[in-house]
Each structure stands twice: as C-alpha cells, then as structure tokens.
XYZ file of C-alpha atoms in Angstrom:
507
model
C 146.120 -54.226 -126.236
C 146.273 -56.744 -123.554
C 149.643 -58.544 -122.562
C 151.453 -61.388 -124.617
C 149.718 -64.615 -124.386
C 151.734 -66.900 -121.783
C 151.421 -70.048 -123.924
C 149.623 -71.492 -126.897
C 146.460 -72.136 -125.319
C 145.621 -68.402 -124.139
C 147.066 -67.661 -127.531
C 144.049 -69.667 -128.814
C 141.841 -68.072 -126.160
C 142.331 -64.361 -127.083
C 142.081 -65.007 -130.795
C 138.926 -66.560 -130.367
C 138.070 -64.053 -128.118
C 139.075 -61.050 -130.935
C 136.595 -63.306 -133.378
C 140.262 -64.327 -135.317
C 139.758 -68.001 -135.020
C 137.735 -70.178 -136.722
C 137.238 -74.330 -135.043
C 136.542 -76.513 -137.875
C 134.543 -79.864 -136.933
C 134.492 -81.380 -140.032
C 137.103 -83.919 -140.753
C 139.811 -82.791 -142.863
C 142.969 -84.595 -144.291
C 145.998 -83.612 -143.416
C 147.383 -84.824 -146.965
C 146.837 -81.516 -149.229
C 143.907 -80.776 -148.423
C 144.357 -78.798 -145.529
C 146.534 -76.816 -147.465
C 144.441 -76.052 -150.453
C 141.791 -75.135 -147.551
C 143.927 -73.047 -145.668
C 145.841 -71.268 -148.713
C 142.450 -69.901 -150.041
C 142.028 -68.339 -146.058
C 145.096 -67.199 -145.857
C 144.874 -65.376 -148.952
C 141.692 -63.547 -148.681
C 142.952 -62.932 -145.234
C 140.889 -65.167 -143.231
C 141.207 -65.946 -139.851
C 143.354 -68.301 -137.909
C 141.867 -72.246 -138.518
C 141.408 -75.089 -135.320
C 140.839 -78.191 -136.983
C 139.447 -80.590 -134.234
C 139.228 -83.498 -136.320
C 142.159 -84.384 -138.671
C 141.800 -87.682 -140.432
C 144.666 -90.172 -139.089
C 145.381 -88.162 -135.578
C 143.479 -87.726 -132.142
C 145.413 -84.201 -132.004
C 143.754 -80.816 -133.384
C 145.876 -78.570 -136.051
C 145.879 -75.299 -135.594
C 147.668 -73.143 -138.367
C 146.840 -68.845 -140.182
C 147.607 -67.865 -136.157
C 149.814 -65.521 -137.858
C 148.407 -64.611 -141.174
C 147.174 -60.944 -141.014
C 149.026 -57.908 -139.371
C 146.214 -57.502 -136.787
C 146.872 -61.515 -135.530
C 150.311 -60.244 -135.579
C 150.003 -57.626 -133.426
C 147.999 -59.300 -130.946
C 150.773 -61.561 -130.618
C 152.865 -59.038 -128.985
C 150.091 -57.022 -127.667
C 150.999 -53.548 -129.651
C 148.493 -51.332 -132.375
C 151.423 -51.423 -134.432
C 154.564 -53.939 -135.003
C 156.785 -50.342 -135.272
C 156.075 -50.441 -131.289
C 157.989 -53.361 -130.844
C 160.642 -52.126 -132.589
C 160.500 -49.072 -130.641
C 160.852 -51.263 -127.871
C 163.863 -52.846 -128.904
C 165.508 -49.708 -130.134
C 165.679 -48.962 -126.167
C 167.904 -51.690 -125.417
C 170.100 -51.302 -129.043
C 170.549 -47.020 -127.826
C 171.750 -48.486 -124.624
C 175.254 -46.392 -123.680
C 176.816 -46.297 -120.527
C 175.015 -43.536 -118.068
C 176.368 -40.220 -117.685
C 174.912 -39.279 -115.087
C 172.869 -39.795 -111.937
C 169.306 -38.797 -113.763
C 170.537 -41.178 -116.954
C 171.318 -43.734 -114.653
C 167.339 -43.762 -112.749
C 166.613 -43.656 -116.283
C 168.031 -46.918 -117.398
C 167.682 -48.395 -114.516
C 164.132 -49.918 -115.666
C 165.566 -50.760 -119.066
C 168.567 -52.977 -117.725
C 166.227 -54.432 -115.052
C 164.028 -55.615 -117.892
C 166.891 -56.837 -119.629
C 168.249 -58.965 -116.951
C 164.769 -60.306 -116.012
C 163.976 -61.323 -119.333
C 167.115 -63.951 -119.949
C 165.570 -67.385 -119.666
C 164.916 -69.465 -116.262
C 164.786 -72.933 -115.624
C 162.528 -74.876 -113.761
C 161.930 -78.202 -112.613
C 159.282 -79.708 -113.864
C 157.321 -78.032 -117.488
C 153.709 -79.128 -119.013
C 155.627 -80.138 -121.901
C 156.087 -83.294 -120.172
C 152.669 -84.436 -118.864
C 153.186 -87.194 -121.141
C 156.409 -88.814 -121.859
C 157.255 -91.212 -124.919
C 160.389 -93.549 -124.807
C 161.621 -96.266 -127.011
C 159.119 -98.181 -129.517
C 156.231 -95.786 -128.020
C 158.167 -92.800 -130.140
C 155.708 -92.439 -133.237
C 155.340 -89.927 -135.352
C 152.540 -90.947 -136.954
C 150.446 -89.827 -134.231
C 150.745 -86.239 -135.022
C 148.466 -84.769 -137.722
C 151.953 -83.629 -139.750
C 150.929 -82.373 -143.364
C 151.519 -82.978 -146.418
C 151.457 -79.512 -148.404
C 152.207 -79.728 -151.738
C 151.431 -81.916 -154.552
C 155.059 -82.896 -155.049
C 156.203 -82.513 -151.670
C 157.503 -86.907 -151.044
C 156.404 -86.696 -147.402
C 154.874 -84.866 -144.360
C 156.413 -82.041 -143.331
C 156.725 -80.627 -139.909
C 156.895 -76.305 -140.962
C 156.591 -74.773 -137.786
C 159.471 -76.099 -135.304
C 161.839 -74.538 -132.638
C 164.616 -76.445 -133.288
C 167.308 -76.064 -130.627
C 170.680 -76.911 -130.403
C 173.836 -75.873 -128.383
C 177.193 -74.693 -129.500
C 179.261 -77.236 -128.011
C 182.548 -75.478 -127.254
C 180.680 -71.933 -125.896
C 177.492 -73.442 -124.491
C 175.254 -70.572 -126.176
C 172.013 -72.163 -127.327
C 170.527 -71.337 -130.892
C 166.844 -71.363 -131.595
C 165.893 -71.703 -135.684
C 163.018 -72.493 -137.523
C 163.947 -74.909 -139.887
C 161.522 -77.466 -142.481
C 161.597 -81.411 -140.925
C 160.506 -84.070 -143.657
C 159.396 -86.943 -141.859
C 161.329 -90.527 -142.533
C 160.149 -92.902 -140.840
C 157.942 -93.010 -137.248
C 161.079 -92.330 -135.319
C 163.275 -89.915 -137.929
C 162.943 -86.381 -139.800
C 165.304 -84.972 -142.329
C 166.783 -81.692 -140.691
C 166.706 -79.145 -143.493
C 169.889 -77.164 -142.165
C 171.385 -75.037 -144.860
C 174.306 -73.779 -145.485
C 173.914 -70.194 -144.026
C 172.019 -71.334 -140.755
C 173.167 -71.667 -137.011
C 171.714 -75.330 -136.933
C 174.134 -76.247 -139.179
C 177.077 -74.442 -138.107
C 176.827 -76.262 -134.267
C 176.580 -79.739 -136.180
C 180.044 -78.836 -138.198
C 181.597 -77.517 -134.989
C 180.539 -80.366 -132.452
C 184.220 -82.408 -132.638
C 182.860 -86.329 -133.031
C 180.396 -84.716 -135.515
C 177.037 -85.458 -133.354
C 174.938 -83.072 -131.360
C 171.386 -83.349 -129.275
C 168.562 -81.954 -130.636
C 164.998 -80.646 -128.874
C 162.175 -79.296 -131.000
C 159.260 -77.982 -129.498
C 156.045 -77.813 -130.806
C 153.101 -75.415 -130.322
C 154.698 -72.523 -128.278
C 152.972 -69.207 -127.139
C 153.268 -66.781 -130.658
C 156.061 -64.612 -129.377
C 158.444 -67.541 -128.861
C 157.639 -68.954 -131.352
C 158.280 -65.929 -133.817
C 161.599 -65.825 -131.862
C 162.100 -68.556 -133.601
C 162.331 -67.513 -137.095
C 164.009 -64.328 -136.245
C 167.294 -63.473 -138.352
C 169.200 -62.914 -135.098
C 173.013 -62.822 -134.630
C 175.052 -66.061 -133.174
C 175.306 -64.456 -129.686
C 171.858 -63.354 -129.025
C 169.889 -65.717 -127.223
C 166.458 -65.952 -129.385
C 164.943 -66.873 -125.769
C 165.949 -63.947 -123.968
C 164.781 -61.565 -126.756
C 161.440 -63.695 -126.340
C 161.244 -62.995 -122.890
C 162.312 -59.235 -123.530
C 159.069 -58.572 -126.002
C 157.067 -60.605 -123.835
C 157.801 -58.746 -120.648
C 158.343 -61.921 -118.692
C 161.137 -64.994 -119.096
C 160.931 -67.871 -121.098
C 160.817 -70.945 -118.089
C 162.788 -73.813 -119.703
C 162.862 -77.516 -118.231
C 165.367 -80.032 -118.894
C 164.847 -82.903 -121.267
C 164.362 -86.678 -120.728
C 167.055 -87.854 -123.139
C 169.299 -84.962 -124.112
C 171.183 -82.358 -121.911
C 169.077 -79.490 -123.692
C 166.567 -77.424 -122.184
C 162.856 -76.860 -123.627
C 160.454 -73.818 -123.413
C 158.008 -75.613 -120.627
C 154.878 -74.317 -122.157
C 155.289 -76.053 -125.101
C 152.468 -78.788 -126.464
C 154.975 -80.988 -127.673
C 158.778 -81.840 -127.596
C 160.919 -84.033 -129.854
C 164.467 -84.963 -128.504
C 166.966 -86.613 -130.290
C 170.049 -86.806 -131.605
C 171.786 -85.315 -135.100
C 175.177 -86.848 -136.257
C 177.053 -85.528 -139.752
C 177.400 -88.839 -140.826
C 173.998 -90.113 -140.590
C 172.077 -88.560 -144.342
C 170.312 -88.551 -147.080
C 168.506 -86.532 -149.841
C 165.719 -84.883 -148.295
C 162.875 -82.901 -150.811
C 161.737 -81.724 -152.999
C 159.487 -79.111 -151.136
C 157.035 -76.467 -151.953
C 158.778 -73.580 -150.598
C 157.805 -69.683 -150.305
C 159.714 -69.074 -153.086
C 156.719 -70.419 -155.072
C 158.415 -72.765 -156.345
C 159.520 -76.254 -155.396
C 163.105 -76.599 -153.736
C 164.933 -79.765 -155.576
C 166.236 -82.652 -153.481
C 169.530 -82.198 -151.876
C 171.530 -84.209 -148.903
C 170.484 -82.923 -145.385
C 171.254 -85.226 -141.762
C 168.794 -86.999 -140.548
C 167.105 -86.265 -136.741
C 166.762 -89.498 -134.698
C 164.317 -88.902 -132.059
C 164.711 -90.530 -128.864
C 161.626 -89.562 -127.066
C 158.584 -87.180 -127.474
C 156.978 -85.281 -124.681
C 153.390 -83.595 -124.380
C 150.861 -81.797 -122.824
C 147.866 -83.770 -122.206
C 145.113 -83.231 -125.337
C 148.159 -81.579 -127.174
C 147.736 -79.161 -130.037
C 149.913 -79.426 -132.830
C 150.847 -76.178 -134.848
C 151.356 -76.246 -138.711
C 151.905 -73.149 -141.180
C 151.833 -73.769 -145.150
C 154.532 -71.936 -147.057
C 153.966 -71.681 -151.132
C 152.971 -68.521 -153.912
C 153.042 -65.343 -151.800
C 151.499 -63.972 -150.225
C 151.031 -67.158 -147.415
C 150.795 -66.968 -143.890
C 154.791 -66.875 -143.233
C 154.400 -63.096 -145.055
C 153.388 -61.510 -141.631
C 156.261 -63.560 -139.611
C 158.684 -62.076 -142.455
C 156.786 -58.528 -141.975
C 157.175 -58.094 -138.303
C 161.103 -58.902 -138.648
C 161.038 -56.024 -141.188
C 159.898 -53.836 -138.929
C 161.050 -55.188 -135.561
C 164.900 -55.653 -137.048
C 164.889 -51.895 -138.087
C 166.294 -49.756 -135.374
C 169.298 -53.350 -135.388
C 169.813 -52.293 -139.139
C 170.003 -48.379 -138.289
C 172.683 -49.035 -135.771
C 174.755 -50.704 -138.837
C 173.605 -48.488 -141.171
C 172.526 -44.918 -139.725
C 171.449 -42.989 -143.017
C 168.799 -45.499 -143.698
C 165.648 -44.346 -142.846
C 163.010 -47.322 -143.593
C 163.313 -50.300 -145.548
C 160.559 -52.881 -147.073
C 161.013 -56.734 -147.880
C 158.172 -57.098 -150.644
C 156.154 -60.308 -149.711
C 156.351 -60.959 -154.065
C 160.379 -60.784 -153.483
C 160.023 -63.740 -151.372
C 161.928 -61.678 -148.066
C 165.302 -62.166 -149.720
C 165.037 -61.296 -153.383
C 164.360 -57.369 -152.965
C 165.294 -54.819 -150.468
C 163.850 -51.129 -150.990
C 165.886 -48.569 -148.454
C 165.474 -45.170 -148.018
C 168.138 -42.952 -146.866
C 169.184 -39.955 -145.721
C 171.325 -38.944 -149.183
C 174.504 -37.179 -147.983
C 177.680 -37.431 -150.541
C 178.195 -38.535 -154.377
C 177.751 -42.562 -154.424
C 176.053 -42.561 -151.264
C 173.404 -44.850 -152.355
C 176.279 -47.452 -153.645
C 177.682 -47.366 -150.131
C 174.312 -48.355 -148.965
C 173.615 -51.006 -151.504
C 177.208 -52.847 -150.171
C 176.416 -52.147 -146.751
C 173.243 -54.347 -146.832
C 175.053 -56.548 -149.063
C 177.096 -57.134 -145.879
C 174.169 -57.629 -143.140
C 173.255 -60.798 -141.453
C 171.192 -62.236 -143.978
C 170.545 -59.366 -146.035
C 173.642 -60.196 -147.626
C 171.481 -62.536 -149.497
C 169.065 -60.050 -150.991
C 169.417 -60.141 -155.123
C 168.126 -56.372 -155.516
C 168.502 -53.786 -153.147
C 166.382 -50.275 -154.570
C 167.787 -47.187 -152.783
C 165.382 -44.082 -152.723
C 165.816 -40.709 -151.132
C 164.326 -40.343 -147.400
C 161.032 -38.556 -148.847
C 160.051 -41.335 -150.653
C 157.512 -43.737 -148.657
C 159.611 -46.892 -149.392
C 156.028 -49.291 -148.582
C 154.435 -47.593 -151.255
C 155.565 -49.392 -154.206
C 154.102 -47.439 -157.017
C 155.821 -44.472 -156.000
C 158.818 -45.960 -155.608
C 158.542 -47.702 -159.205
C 157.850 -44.183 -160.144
C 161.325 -43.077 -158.994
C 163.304 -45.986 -160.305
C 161.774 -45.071 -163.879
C 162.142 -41.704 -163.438
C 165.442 -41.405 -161.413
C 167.124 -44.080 -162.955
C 169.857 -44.074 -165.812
C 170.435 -47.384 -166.801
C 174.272 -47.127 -167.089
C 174.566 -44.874 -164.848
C 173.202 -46.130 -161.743
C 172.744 -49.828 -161.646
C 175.077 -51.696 -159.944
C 175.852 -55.570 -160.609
C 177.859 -57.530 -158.696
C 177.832 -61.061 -157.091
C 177.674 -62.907 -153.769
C 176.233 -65.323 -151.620
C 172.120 -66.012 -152.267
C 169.671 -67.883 -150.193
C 170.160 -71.733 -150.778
C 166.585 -71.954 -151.687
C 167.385 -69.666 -155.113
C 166.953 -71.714 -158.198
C 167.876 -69.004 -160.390
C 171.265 -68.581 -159.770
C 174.309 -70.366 -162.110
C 175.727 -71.460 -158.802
C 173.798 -73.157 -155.475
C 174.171 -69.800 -152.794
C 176.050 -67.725 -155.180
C 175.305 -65.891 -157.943
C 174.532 -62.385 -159.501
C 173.415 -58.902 -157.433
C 171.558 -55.899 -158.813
C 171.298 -52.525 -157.074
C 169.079 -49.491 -158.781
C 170.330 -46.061 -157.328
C 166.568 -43.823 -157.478
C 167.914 -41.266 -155.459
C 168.008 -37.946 -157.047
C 171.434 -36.759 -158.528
C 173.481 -34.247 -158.692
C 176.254 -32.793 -160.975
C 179.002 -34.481 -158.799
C 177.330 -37.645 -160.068
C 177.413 -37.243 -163.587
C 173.808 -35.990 -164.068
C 172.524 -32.676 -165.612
C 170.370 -30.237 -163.872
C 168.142 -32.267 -161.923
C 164.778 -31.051 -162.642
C 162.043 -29.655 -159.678
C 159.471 -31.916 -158.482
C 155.549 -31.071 -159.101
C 154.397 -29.920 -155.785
C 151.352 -28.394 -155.023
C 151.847 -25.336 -152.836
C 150.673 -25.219 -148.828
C 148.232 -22.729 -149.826
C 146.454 -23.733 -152.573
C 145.947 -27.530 -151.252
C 144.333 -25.467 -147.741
C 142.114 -23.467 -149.416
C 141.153 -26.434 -151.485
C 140.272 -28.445 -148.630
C 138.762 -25.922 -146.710
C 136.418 -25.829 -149.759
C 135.667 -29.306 -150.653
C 132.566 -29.572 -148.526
C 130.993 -27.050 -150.671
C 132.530 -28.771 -153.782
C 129.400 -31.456 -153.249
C 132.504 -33.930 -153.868
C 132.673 -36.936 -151.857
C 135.836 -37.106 -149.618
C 139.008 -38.300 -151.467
C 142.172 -40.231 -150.178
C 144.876 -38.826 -152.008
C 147.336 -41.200 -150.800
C 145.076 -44.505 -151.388
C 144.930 -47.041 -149.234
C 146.696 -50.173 -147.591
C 146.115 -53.369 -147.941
C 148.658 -56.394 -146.095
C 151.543 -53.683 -145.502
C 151.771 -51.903 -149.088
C 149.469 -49.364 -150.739
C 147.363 -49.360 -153.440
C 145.338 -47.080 -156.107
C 143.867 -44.181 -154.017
C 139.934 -44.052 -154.627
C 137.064 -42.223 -153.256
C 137.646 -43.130 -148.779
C 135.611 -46.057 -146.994
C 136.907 -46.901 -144.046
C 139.921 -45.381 -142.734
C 143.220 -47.158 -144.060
C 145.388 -48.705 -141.670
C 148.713 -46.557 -141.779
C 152.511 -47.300 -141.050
C-alpha cells in the first residue's frame, strides 16, 4: 500500500488510479437525486462518485470516497484497518523506558509522536480565493438536499473547529450544517458533543468557528473520530498519516485551518443567536424531529481555485458513513483495551446504527464478570450511549453474528442473565421515553458456571484434531468440491458458508 494521500486531490488521484472512482458527466441535481443515485452505489458497494456537473453550481461533488473497506484502507494506506490500530496501540503501550535498549527502542515512536502534532504555516491553498462581505454565498456550493423531508440543504461532511476558550485546546467534530440563508447554517451541536461544550464554556456566550471542506481522507476521518477532550484530532491525523497536519490562519477568526483544504467557512457562533433546525434523515433510518440548535454566521469563505466540494449521504444502513463508523471500531480498540483489559474484540453492527448494540468478547475470569463488562462500556466515551451491549466468551468470533446469536439463544437465561438498567442515549434516539436518556439492556452469553447459579454446563460439539485431518487430507479423493466451513464475509460480518469462490476477505 502506498502512503496516505497528502490532500483531497491525490486522494482523488489514487482512487481513480485503484479503478474506485467513477466521474459522472451527466448533469445531476443536487436536490434528492444525487442521493437516490448514490444510495443505490453505495449499497451494492459501488465505487466512489465525481459528479462534474451539478445543476445550480460550477463546483464538482464528490461523495462514496469512503464506502467500502478497501476505499477505507487506501485511505490510510494499510491491507487491513487492524494495522492502524496496531499502530496506535504503540503509542497507547507507551511506559517510561527501563532501560538503555527500551529507550533506542522508543526513541522512533516518541519522535513520531512529536513530529506528528500540527504546524502552522503562512500562507495554505485553502485561500487561493478569498470571499468577504456580500460576496459570502452559499448558494454557490452544490450542498444537497438528501431526503425527501429533509427542509433544506445540508452540508454532511464538515470539520468543524472550534477552540476551548479558557485552555486553548482546539476540537475537531463532524457535525450536520442545515443551510439558512446564503450567509448562515444551523450548527447541529448536541448535547454530548465537544462543539457544544466550548459554546457553553466561552464566558459572553460567542465563539469563532472554521469549517473546512474537502480535506485529504485521513483528516478528514479524524474528524468524526470519538476522541477524548484532550487529544488533538489533528495530531492523531498527522500520527496515522506519518506527516503533520500544516494549518494556516484564518481571514476573519483567530482559528487555524488544515491548508490543504478545498474550502473554508469562518464565522462566528453565539448561544443566543437560534432556532429550530430539522427534521433530517439521519443514519438511524429514520428522520431526526426538529429541535433548537445556534445558528453559524459566516463571515468569509476561502478556496482553492476549481474547488471540489465533498458530500456523504447518511440514511437506512448500511450507507457510506458504515465504513467511517467501522474503522473507529477497529482503530479505537487497543484505546478500549487499555480501559477495559479482558475484552478481547468488540463489533458495532452497521443495523445497530454504531450506538444501539455493542457485542464484546472477553477474557471470562470471575462470577459476574460479564456484568462488570457490560457497566464498564456503559461508562466509555461514547459507548456509554450504546442501548445493548452482548458479552460472549473470548472463543466466540464476535463479527460473526450468527454464531454469536447462537450463543445468546443458547447461553442465555432470560432471568438470569439480562441486565436492564438506564442512562444517557444518543440524542438522535427516538425510542427512548426521555430525549438522551432512557432504558439499557445487557445479554450475558458467556458460559456459566455453578458460582453463577447455573447447572452443569454442558460440553460443546467439537470435532476432534484428528478426524477433521484425515478428513481433509482425503477430500481431494472425495470428488467434493472445496468447502468453506466458516462462510464468507461480506462489508465486515459473515455470512452462510457455501461451496468457496474467491477467497473471503478475513479479520
């Protein structure tokens, strides 16, 4: 695999070198119809689209640049998202050398850390062109529509950055923009995001705001990462990418920008300044209702010359955000071991919508164990919005999801081991009594014991070593065609094992 793309344009480059991108000539609305064209890719996994003519805008649309696991790997130039993680698992096992061989040895680690934070410069491509005053209009940008229901445009795939104004440490979030007017979005900050939690903190209730627009894939994914309050989203950017994020200082606002971007909206956000911003067609599947969000007033926009504007369509999984959501699972997992050090794997379901189901494997070791686990993700960043959490021993291949359906029919005693309790949910749930709160459910499929309550726990049918050797040794002159006993994979989970075609693509 070749190295991270530096910005959006060799992003473009590769992808249509790896025959992943498609340019589409024809003119296409941006007002549904790109979305009913680009759903139907997406979910016969399709490549990424370039539409060079959208009705209403001299800018091309790009959007699906992240909608299969290969386009996602690209994007961080690995064979498998587990190698990022494996990355980032270096700097997480980081302790303090104990001697002079450990030291050499993290030596290139910390280096890489250190280089990676991000690095200003003067001047950035992001601002080839620069848009004050009355010239600031929206309209100009091929912004979609999505949904049927949806009141407005949407802008779906921003870096929205803002600055905590007492510490200075600069948050990075992905958050959905409705547009208002030609010179205003809503800012969709909810109650459990970073966005939000700078605007409540800044003490006359106002705060700058910089979005950029069309950013090389690994900063952008930064984006969207679930990462804690004190991690710079940049610096773990430039960390996967293997080279630092340059930033250059806006026209209008005292934030910085990523300088590669294609286009950058300043502005300003104040508490006071609202109104009621949706409904949207969310990945939930369903559409979010209309609730009171501030309102972004943008005091300039800045581009690259011929700029390309980036979109993604969110709706009925599985959509192209499923592969953003799947390379947190696995990137995030050596982060959740550290918390959590008996867990062994875990899966976010692209049907559970990334927050309604958690399957975890774990290393059983005590009676209740897989209770203690349940609570524990219960109390993780924003896993402590997951509504189910399924805990299965550390044999059980938690991506596999009839197997582990198997083992919460089998393994499961209804009064025994499900767990209900109640917490905070994503704000986007429309299911709960409560807006963020409501009702938890935990299913314990790990195998028991007496010293849980249980009888003898039966053995489980296993074929011996022997017999399955001598059986494949044989099946050549069986006249059988070869078999895949475990079935294959398709978009991260497995499915009914058949007679073999090409090889599967494994975890």
């Amino acid at each position: 695999m070749s190295a991270p793309a530096a910005d959006l344009r060799e992003w473009i480059a590769l992808l249509e070198r790896e025959n992943e991108l498609v340019r589409v000539r024809a003119e296409v609305d941006p007002d549904l119809e790109i979305t009913e064209i680009t759903d139907r890719v997406v979910k016969s996994g399709g490549p990424a689209l370039l539409f060079e003519n959208v009705k209403g805008s001299k800018l091309p649309l790009l959007i699906n640049q992240f909608g299969t696991e290969r386009r996602m790997c690209l994007a961080f130039g690995v064979e498998r998202l587990d190698d990022v993680a494996a990355r980032l698992e270096e700097v997480l096992e980081l302790t303090p050398p104990q001697g002079l061989m450990d030291k050499v040895r993290k030596l290139g680690t910390l280096k890489s850390i250190a280089d990676s934070a991000p690095k200003s410069v003067s001047k950035g491509a992001c601002q080839e062109i620069v848009l004050e005053g009355d010239a600031v209009d929206l309209d100009a940008l091929p912004i979609m529509r999505c949904w049927p229901l949806d009141p407005a445009p949407f802008i779906t795939l921003p870096a929205v950055i803002t600055q905590d104004r007492e510490t200075g440490v600069r948050n990075v979030g992905m958050y959905r923009m409705q547009k208002v007017d030609r010179r205003s979005t809503f800012m969709h900050w909810q109650v459990h995001k970073d966005g939000r939690a700078d605007l409540l903190a800044a003490p006359d209730g106002r705060i700058p705001v910089a979005v950029a627009l069309g950013l090389d894939p690994v900063t952008a994914y930064s984006a969207s990462a679930p990462l804690p309050k004190h991690v710079g989203e940049l610096m773990v950017a430039g960390f996967l990418k293997g080279s630092a994020v340059q930033l250059v200082k806006c026209k209008t606002v005292d934030l910085e920008v990523p300088a590669n971007a294609e286009i950058v909206l300043e502005g300003w956000v104040d508490a006071a300044d609202g109104g009621l911003e949706g409904p949207f067609g969310d990945h939930t599947g369903y559409y979010t209702p209309p609730e009171p969000f501030p309102v972004f007033r943008i005091s300039a926009i800045t581009m690259r010359r011929d700029a390309i504007y980036p979109s993604i369509v969110v709706g009925k999984p599985p959509a192209e955000d499923e592969w953003l959501a799947k390379a947190t699972e696995r990137i995030f997992l050596p982060a959740i071991r550290m918390s959590v050090p008996e867990i062994v794997d875990y899966d976010l379901p692209t049907a559970g919508a990334f927050h309604n189901c958690v399957i975890v494997s774990i290393r059983k070791r005590f009676p209740g164990h897989a209770r203690k686990v349940m609570h524990a993700v219960w109390g993780l960043g924003l896993l402590s919005l997951t509504k189910a959490v399924v805990v299965v021993d550390e044999g059980v291949d938690v991506h596999d999801y009839a197997e582990v359906f198997f083992r919460v029919c089998a393994n499961v005693d209804p009064k025994r081991d499900v767990v209900l309790a109640d917490g905070p949910l994503d704000q986007l749930d429309h299911a709960s009594v409560l807006p963020s709160f409501g009702g938890k459910i935990g299913f314990d499929a790990t195998a028991k014991g007496p010293d849980e309550g249980a009888r003898e726990w039966p053995s489980e049918i296993v074929m011996t070593d022997e017999v399955r050797s001598r059986v494949d040794a044989r099946w050549s002159e069986l006249g059988l065609p070869e078999r895949d006993d475990r079935g294959t994979v398709q978009n991260g989970r497995r499915v009914t094992a058949g007679w073999r075609g090409p090889r599967p693509v494994r975890r």
